[in-house]
Amino acid sequence: GAASLGYPKNSYTLEFDRDDPFDEPERAGGFVAKHKIVLTSTFDDNSYLRQRLAYDLWNRIDPDHIQIQAYSAVVYLDGEYWGLYTVSDHVDSDLMAAHGLGPDGNLYKARSHDANFGLQDAGGSGKDTLHDGYTKQEGLPLTGPGAFDDLEDLVSWAATSSDADFLAERATRLEVRDFEDWWIFVTLILADDSAGKNSYLFHDPSGGPWRYAPWDFNHSFGQTWQTERQPGEYEEDYIGRNRLFRRFLELPAIAGPLRARYDELLQGVLDVAEIRALLDEHLAETDASARRDERKWSAAYRSYGGWSDRDDFTTYDQEVAYLEDWIDLRWAHQDGLY
């Protein structure tokens, strides 16, 4: 990751031989047959759980979503204890195939806030291309003429189609539940950095709607990617970061049912008591490892020069208490809205 490259406790991607994949059948509901896995650093999260908890919530929202399996694990580097990490899927064609999607589809990663489904970049200037902000991870051609045609067509439709055409075509162009739940998901946990960028889009040019997969949640649950505090009462709908979100909320035929779904989820699979119970399970599992990690990395964390000018650093115990209180406050705030 762009930020975590500078951390003393790096993240890693591990690749395994196709004839000898990684298997951990007892974790994350069966974390098996993986050719690539990601070890995400918890250096920027004193609770050690934000990334994992975010993926768990996304997976709960709808079992038909592209699921990102994740669990916590202790990592040793060349025999030396290196700390507590989040292990997760690598988003690639193997993951798409595991969800029944074509192996020859196009996979794009949104790497900057220019990936906003609009005609202007994040600074308000006209884009050089409609695929600004994205890289193409898989699919042919990978570069050159025509490589981004389907993505540019999607962005053009999102930005310029009439309201009537947008309503008429959204169910054939998009896996609607993916994209509408994306808005619910990021607004609930205040994942500012993942409302446009830090996301994956998949499309099979031979047929089928666009799919969304989430990524990267160090900026969530009450902290920014630079670990600053973010209040649970903070109101943000991200329509300035994502043109699709704006269109959803501007069209009453979409906005009404979408807000009703928000309420349904908050009273159902995202009920605060359920999420607090899930958090408690994770904390009971990781507590001893988190304390050991804190002993190894806390001095480096507090002296790291990449954070904002903070003077409110927390211990592990303080951050867990902050996270618990933040979830209670945030869920109550969103319940009041929706």
Tab-separated table of C-alpha atoms in Angstrom:
chain	number	residue	atom	x	y	z
A	1	GLY	CA	0.000	0.000	0.000
A	2	ALA	CA	1.101	3.570	-0.691
A	3	ALA	CA	1.025	4.565	2.981
A	4	SER	CA	2.078	1.285	4.550
A	5	LEU	CA	5.231	1.071	2.422
A	6	GLY	CA	6.685	3.579	4.875
A	7	TYR	CA	5.679	1.708	8.016
A	8	PRO	CA	8.380	-0.133	9.958
A	9	LYS	CA	5.849	-2.986	10.149
A	10	ASN	CA	5.031	-3.535	6.468
A	11	SER	CA	2.168	-5.303	4.779
A	12	TYR	CA	2.894	-8.274	2.518
A	13	THR	CA	1.374	-10.193	-0.371
A	14	LEU	CA	2.262	-13.883	-0.510
A	15	GLU	CA	1.973	-15.942	-3.692
A	16	PHE	CA	1.753	-19.728	-3.679
A	17	ASP	CA	2.366	-22.300	-6.385
A	18	ARG	CA	-0.868	-23.175	-8.155
A	19	ASP	CA	-0.270	-26.835	-7.365
A	20	ASP	CA	0.290	-26.051	-3.680
A	21	PRO	CA	-2.182	-23.353	-2.583
A	22	PHE	CA	-2.511	-21.920	0.905
A	23	ASP	CA	-5.097	-23.619	3.130
A	24	GLU	CA	-6.330	-22.609	6.580
A	25	PRO	CA	-9.611	-24.531	6.882
A	26	GLU	CA	-10.381	-23.516	10.470
A	27	ARG	CA	-10.358	-19.730	9.962
A	28	ALA	CA	-12.748	-17.279	8.285
A	29	GLY	CA	-15.248	-20.029	7.522
A	30	GLY	CA	-12.655	-21.999	5.593
A	31	PHE	CA	-9.813	-20.000	4.093
A	32	VAL	CA	-8.725	-22.544	1.492
A	33	ALA	CA	-7.289	-22.951	-2.012
A	34	LYS	CA	-5.723	-19.486	-2.020
A	35	HIS	CA	-3.029	-18.697	-4.575
A	36	LYS	CA	-2.396	-15.225	-3.204
A	37	ILE	CA	-3.060	-13.879	0.280
A	38	VAL	CA	-2.547	-10.456	1.824
A	39	LEU	CA	-1.022	-9.823	5.249
A	40	THR	CA	-2.203	-6.344	6.191
A	41	SER	CA	-0.215	-4.476	8.820
A	42	THR	CA	-2.027	-3.334	11.959
A	43	PHE	CA	0.652	-0.714	12.634
A	44	ASP	CA	-1.878	2.069	12.001
A	45	ASP	CA	-4.645	0.594	14.156
A	46	ASN	CA	-4.261	0.294	17.921
A	47	SER	CA	-7.396	-1.864	18.110
A	48	TYR	CA	-5.879	-4.340	15.609
A	49	LEU	CA	-9.332	-5.086	14.193
A	50	ARG	CA	-10.602	-2.361	11.862
A	51	GLN	CA	-9.726	-4.060	8.570
A	52	ARG	CA	-11.088	-7.428	9.641
A	53	LEU	CA	-14.250	-5.970	11.146
A	54	ALA	CA	-14.962	-3.964	7.985
A	55	TYR	CA	-14.766	-7.048	5.771
A	56	ASP	CA	-16.934	-8.996	8.191
A	57	LEU	CA	-19.615	-6.311	7.978
A	58	TRP	CA	-19.488	-6.248	4.175
A	59	ASN	CA	-19.846	-10.014	4.051
A	60	ARG	CA	-22.806	-9.915	6.441
A	61	ILE	CA	-24.727	-7.333	4.452
A	62	ASP	CA	-25.417	-9.789	1.631
A	63	PRO	CA	-24.008	-13.292	1.085
A	64	ASP	CA	-24.182	-12.679	-2.669
A	65	HIS	CA	-21.598	-9.899	-2.430
A	66	ILE	CA	-18.031	-10.661	-3.472
A	67	GLN	CA	-16.909	-11.829	-0.057
A	68	ILE	CA	-13.521	-10.828	1.321
A	69	GLN	CA	-12.508	-13.479	3.828
A	70	ALA	CA	-10.296	-12.228	6.651
A	71	TYR	CA	-8.913	-13.361	9.987
A	72	SER	CA	-6.193	-12.388	12.456
A	73	ALA	CA	-2.832	-14.134	12.675
A	74	VAL	CA	0.590	-13.748	14.264
A	75	VAL	CA	3.428	-13.363	11.769
A	76	TYR	CA	7.044	-14.356	12.228
A	77	LEU	CA	9.537	-12.919	9.757
A	78	ASP	CA	12.605	-15.118	9.234
A	79	GLY	CA	11.968	-16.641	12.636
A	80	GLU	CA	11.523	-13.288	14.429
A	81	TYR	CA	8.194	-12.319	16.002
A	82	TRP	CA	6.767	-9.558	13.827
A	83	GLY	CA	3.311	-9.006	15.230
A	84	LEU	CA	-0.415	-9.313	14.736
A	85	TYR	CA	-1.708	-9.037	11.164
A	86	THR	CA	-4.966	-9.274	9.241
A	87	VAL	CA	-4.885	-12.102	6.708
A	88	SER	CA	-7.278	-11.670	3.794
A	89	ASP	CA	-8.091	-12.566	0.229
A	90	HIS	CA	-6.157	-11.013	-2.620
A	91	VAL	CA	-8.660	-9.460	-5.036
A	92	ASP	CA	-7.927	-11.035	-8.396
A	93	SER	CA	-9.342	-13.344	-11.075
A	94	ASP	CA	-9.124	-16.322	-8.714
A	95	LEU	CA	-11.415	-14.560	-6.243
A	96	MET	CA	-13.788	-13.601	-9.043
A	97	ALA	CA	-13.836	-17.195	-10.307
A	98	ALA	CA	-14.629	-18.402	-6.776
A	99	HIS	CA	-17.763	-16.250	-7.015
A	100	GLY	CA	-18.777	-17.686	-10.373
A	101	LEU	CA	-17.451	-14.813	-12.481
A	102	GLY	CA	-15.636	-15.291	-15.760
A	103	PRO	CA	-11.865	-15.814	-15.639
A	104	ASP	CA	-11.308	-13.463	-18.582
A	105	GLY	CA	-13.061	-10.424	-17.141
A	106	ASN	CA	-11.593	-6.986	-16.602
A	107	LEU	CA	-10.567	-6.069	-13.063
A	108	TYR	CA	-9.852	-2.431	-12.218
A	109	LYS	CA	-8.521	-0.932	-9.016
A	110	ALA	CA	-9.443	2.620	-7.977
A	111	ARG	CA	-6.183	4.091	-6.700
A	112	SER	CA	-6.969	7.789	-6.342
A	113	HIS	CA	-9.962	10.009	-5.658
A	114	ASP	CA	-10.139	10.763	-9.382
A	115	ALA	CA	-11.968	7.411	-9.603
A	116	ASN	CA	-15.262	9.152	-8.877
A	117	PHE	CA	-17.540	8.188	-11.817
A	118	GLY	CA	-17.546	11.817	-12.929
A	119	LEU	CA	-16.172	14.003	-15.692
A	120	GLN	CA	-14.010	16.077	-13.339
A	121	ASP	CA	-11.108	14.882	-11.246
A	122	ALA	CA	-10.974	15.167	-7.473
A	123	GLY	CA	-9.718	18.749	-7.788
A	124	GLY	CA	-12.579	19.831	-10.056
A	125	SER	CA	-10.619	19.960	-13.326
A	126	GLY	CA	-11.585	18.067	-16.454
A	127	LYS	CA	-10.128	14.567	-16.646
A	128	ASP	CA	-7.562	13.607	-19.239
A	129	THR	CA	-9.365	10.269	-19.657
A	130	LEU	CA	-12.538	8.874	-18.128
A	131	HIS	CA	-10.493	6.104	-16.533
A	132	ASP	CA	-8.343	8.549	-14.558
A	133	GLY	CA	-7.781	7.209	-11.058
A	134	TYR	CA	-7.862	3.543	-12.070
A	135	THR	CA	-5.320	0.908	-12.965
A	136	LYS	CA	-6.220	-2.237	-14.837
A	137	GLN	CA	-5.184	-5.275	-12.824
A	138	GLU	CA	-6.385	-8.087	-15.079
A	139	GLY	CA	-8.046	-8.584	-18.460
A	140	LEU	CA	-6.865	-8.148	-22.037
A	141	PRO	CA	-5.678	-5.866	-23.404
A	142	LEU	CA	-4.065	-4.759	-20.161
A	143	THR	CA	-2.793	-1.484	-21.650
A	144	GLY	CA	-3.042	0.432	-24.885
A	145	PRO	CA	-5.965	1.195	-27.197
A	146	GLY	CA	-9.233	-0.268	-26.005
A	147	ALA	CA	-7.918	-1.451	-22.640
A	148	PHE	CA	-10.318	0.753	-20.655
A	149	ASP	CA	-13.241	0.973	-23.073
A	150	ASP	CA	-15.814	-0.726	-20.867
A	151	LEU	CA	-14.796	1.292	-17.804
A	152	GLU	CA	-14.927	4.563	-19.718
A	153	ASP	CA	-18.378	3.655	-20.988
A	154	LEU	CA	-19.506	3.039	-17.394
A	155	VAL	CA	-18.130	6.377	-16.187
A	156	SER	CA	-19.697	8.221	-19.133
A	157	TRP	CA	-23.078	6.634	-18.391
A	158	ALA	CA	-22.843	7.465	-14.682
A	159	ALA	CA	-21.876	11.061	-15.421
A	160	THR	CA	-24.007	11.989	-18.441
A	161	SER	CA	-27.045	9.714	-18.822
A	162	SER	CA	-30.480	11.227	-18.356
A	163	ASP	CA	-32.391	10.344	-15.212
A	164	ALA	CA	-34.753	8.196	-17.273
A	165	ASP	CA	-31.892	6.296	-18.912
A	166	PHE	CA	-30.061	5.888	-15.615
A	167	LEU	CA	-33.153	4.349	-14.012
A	168	ALA	CA	-33.892	2.174	-17.011
A	169	GLU	CA	-30.352	0.857	-17.452
A	170	ARG	CA	-28.909	0.565	-13.938
A	171	ALA	CA	-30.126	-3.014	-13.359
A	172	THR	CA	-28.464	-4.244	-16.552
A	173	ARG	CA	-25.268	-2.246	-16.169
A	174	LEU	CA	-24.750	-2.764	-12.418
A	175	GLU	CA	-25.204	-5.489	-9.856
A	176	VAL	CA	-27.373	-2.946	-8.082
A	177	ARG	CA	-27.149	-4.449	-4.600
A	178	ASP	CA	-23.311	-4.278	-4.761
A	179	PHE	CA	-23.211	-0.575	-5.508
A	180	GLU	CA	-26.068	0.575	-3.309
A	181	ASP	CA	-24.753	-1.457	-0.374
A	182	TRP	CA	-21.332	0.089	-0.993
A	183	TRP	CA	-22.871	3.462	-0.098
A	184	ILE	CA	-24.541	2.087	3.046
A	185	PHE	CA	-21.334	0.321	4.069
A	186	VAL	CA	-18.945	3.261	3.782
A	187	THR	CA	-21.328	5.801	5.298
A	188	LEU	CA	-21.996	3.552	8.280
A	189	ILE	CA	-18.334	3.018	9.194
A	190	LEU	CA	-17.140	6.397	7.819
A	191	ALA	CA	-14.661	4.823	5.423
A	192	ASP	CA	-13.733	8.088	3.714
A	193	ASP	CA	-10.831	6.605	1.795
A	194	SER	CA	-12.941	3.795	0.356
A	195	ALA	CA	-15.961	5.695	-0.978
A	196	GLY	CA	-14.405	5.965	-4.429
A	197	LYS	CA	-10.765	4.895	-4.374
A	198	ASN	CA	-9.568	1.745	-2.596
A	199	SER	CA	-12.188	-0.278	-4.425
A	200	TYR	CA	-12.267	-2.863	-7.171
A	201	LEU	CA	-14.589	-3.025	-10.172
A	202	PHE	CA	-15.041	-6.193	-12.205
A	203	HIS	CA	-16.723	-6.562	-15.582
A	204	ASP	CA	-16.964	-9.463	-17.995
A	205	PRO	CA	-17.154	-7.942	-21.502
A	206	SER	CA	-18.855	-11.102	-22.747
A	207	GLY	CA	-21.849	-10.382	-20.541
A	208	GLY	CA	-23.053	-9.602	-17.054
A	209	PRO	CA	-23.255	-6.493	-14.868
A	210	TRP	CA	-20.443	-4.617	-13.152
A	211	ARG	CA	-19.459	-5.898	-9.720
A	212	TYR	CA	-17.844	-4.107	-6.773
A	213	ALA	CA	-15.407	-5.436	-4.170
A	214	PRO	CA	-14.199	-3.453	-1.138
A	215	TRP	CA	-10.628	-2.795	-0.081
A	216	ASP	CA	-8.492	-1.052	2.554
A	217	PHE	CA	-10.133	0.126	5.766
A	218	ASN	CA	-7.463	1.649	7.970
A	219	HIS	CA	-9.576	4.791	7.504
A	220	SER	CA	-12.796	3.653	9.216
A	221	PHE	CA	-14.553	3.251	12.545
A	222	GLY	CA	-13.600	6.646	13.877
A	223	GLN	CA	-10.084	7.211	12.606
A	224	THR	CA	-8.517	8.574	9.421
A	225	TRP	CA	-5.740	6.887	7.478
A	226	GLN	CA	-3.352	9.123	9.440
A	227	THR	CA	-4.975	7.877	12.690
A	228	GLU	CA	-6.707	11.184	13.512
A	229	ARG	CA	-9.973	10.884	15.407
A	230	GLN	CA	-13.246	11.163	13.450
A	231	PRO	CA	-16.421	11.732	15.516
A	232	GLY	CA	-19.292	9.281	15.235
A	233	GLU	CA	-21.776	12.141	14.698
A	234	TYR	CA	-19.915	13.247	11.581
A	235	GLU	CA	-22.366	13.506	8.675
A	236	GLU	CA	-21.116	12.433	5.269
A	237	ASP	CA	-22.940	10.943	2.293
A	238	TYR	CA	-19.903	10.920	-0.039
A	239	ILE	CA	-21.828	12.279	-3.002
A	240	GLY	CA	-18.855	14.535	-3.733
A	241	ARG	CA	-16.523	11.538	-3.972
A	242	ASN	CA	-18.742	9.210	-5.973
A	243	ARG	CA	-21.054	10.273	-8.801
A	244	LEU	CA	-23.009	7.024	-8.571
A	245	PHE	CA	-23.865	7.769	-4.950
A	246	ARG	CA	-25.045	11.238	-5.944
A	247	ARG	CA	-27.349	9.828	-8.584
A	248	PHE	CA	-28.758	7.221	-6.218
A	249	LEU	CA	-29.693	9.891	-3.702
A	250	GLU	CA	-30.971	12.442	-6.207
A	251	LEU	CA	-33.521	10.061	-7.748
A	252	PRO	CA	-36.491	9.434	-5.412
A	253	ALA	CA	-37.207	6.077	-7.048
A	254	ILE	CA	-33.804	4.882	-5.820
A	255	ALA	CA	-33.285	6.989	-2.706
A	256	GLY	CA	-36.470	5.938	-0.934
A	257	PRO	CA	-35.896	2.171	-1.141
A	258	LEU	CA	-32.191	2.682	-0.432
A	259	ARG	CA	-32.900	4.506	2.822
A	260	ALA	CA	-35.419	1.814	3.725
A	261	ARG	CA	-32.747	-0.826	3.167
A	262	TYR	CA	-30.381	1.116	5.425
A	263	ASP	CA	-32.988	0.894	8.185
A	264	GLU	CA	-33.624	-2.785	7.475
A	265	LEU	CA	-29.936	-3.611	7.810
A	266	LEU	CA	-29.535	-1.591	11.018
A	267	GLN	CA	-32.429	-3.529	12.536
A	268	GLY	CA	-31.170	-6.837	11.113
A	269	VAL	CA	-27.717	-8.185	10.248
A	270	LEU	CA	-26.045	-4.875	11.182
A	271	ASP	CA	-27.891	-4.445	14.473
A	272	VAL	CA	-25.546	-2.776	16.931
A	273	ALA	CA	-25.877	-5.584	19.474
A	274	GLU	CA	-24.857	-8.105	16.802
A	275	ILE	CA	-21.855	-6.035	15.755
A	276	ARG	CA	-20.732	-5.449	19.341
A	277	ALA	CA	-20.987	-9.216	19.954
A	278	LEU	CA	-18.864	-9.845	16.855
A	279	LEU	CA	-16.306	-7.309	18.064
A	280	ASP	CA	-16.216	-8.999	21.476
A	281	GLU	CA	-15.516	-12.350	19.812
A	282	HIS	CA	-12.634	-10.871	17.848
A	283	LEU	CA	-11.222	-9.118	20.904
A	284	ALA	CA	-11.323	-12.276	22.994
A	285	GLU	CA	-9.414	-14.066	20.262
A	286	THR	CA	-6.753	-11.420	19.626
A	287	ASP	CA	-6.283	-9.794	23.038
A	288	ALA	CA	-3.067	-11.542	24.120
A	289	SER	CA	-1.514	-11.135	20.666
A	290	ALA	CA	-2.501	-7.468	20.506
A	291	ARG	CA	-0.787	-6.806	23.827
A	292	ARG	CA	2.375	-8.509	22.652
A	293	ASP	CA	2.303	-6.522	19.418
A	294	GLU	CA	1.854	-3.319	21.423
A	295	ARG	CA	4.978	-4.083	23.445
A	296	LYS	CA	6.980	-4.502	20.242
A	297	TRP	CA	5.645	-1.617	18.160
A	298	SER	CA	4.177	1.081	20.432
A	299	ALA	CA	7.340	3.192	20.566
A	300	ALA	CA	7.689	3.107	16.777
A	301	TYR	CA	3.991	3.903	16.406
A	302	ARG	CA	4.193	7.000	18.579
A	303	SER	CA	7.365	8.283	16.948
A	304	TYR	CA	6.322	7.557	13.352
A	305	GLY	CA	6.553	10.698	11.244
A	306	GLY	CA	3.736	9.855	8.853
A	307	TRP	CA	0.856	10.638	11.193
A	308	SER	CA	-0.801	14.001	11.528
A	309	ASP	CA	0.331	16.186	14.402
A	310	ARG	CA	-1.300	14.093	17.102
A	311	ASP	CA	-0.915	14.489	20.829
A	312	ASP	CA	-3.755	12.122	21.736
A	313	PHE	CA	-2.175	8.700	21.180
A	314	THR	CA	-3.988	5.805	22.791
A	315	THR	CA	-2.912	2.533	24.301
A	316	TYR	CA	-4.477	-0.685	23.102
A	317	ASP	CA	-6.969	-0.668	25.995
A	318	GLN	CA	-7.886	2.955	25.324
A	319	GLU	CA	-8.336	2.342	21.603
A	320	VAL	CA	-10.587	-0.657	22.203
A	321	ALA	CA	-12.743	1.456	24.529
A	322	TYR	CA	-12.784	4.235	21.903
A	323	LEU	CA	-13.844	1.775	19.175
A	324	GLU	CA	-16.627	0.304	21.310
A	325	ASP	CA	-17.994	3.735	22.222
A	326	TRP	CA	-17.658	4.938	18.632
A	327	ILE	CA	-19.709	2.034	17.267
A	328	ASP	CA	-22.474	2.687	19.804
A	329	LEU	CA	-22.540	6.385	18.949
A	330	ARG	CA	-22.295	5.952	15.190
A	331	TRP	CA	-24.975	3.291	14.974
A	332	ALA	CA	-27.350	5.412	17.057
A	333	HIS	CA	-26.639	8.424	14.844
A	334	GLN	CA	-27.309	6.528	11.614
A	335	ASP	CA	-30.378	4.884	13.078
A	336	GLY	CA	-31.705	8.367	13.781
A	337	LEU	CA	-31.185	9.294	10.139
A	338	TYR	CA	-32.502	6.176	8.455
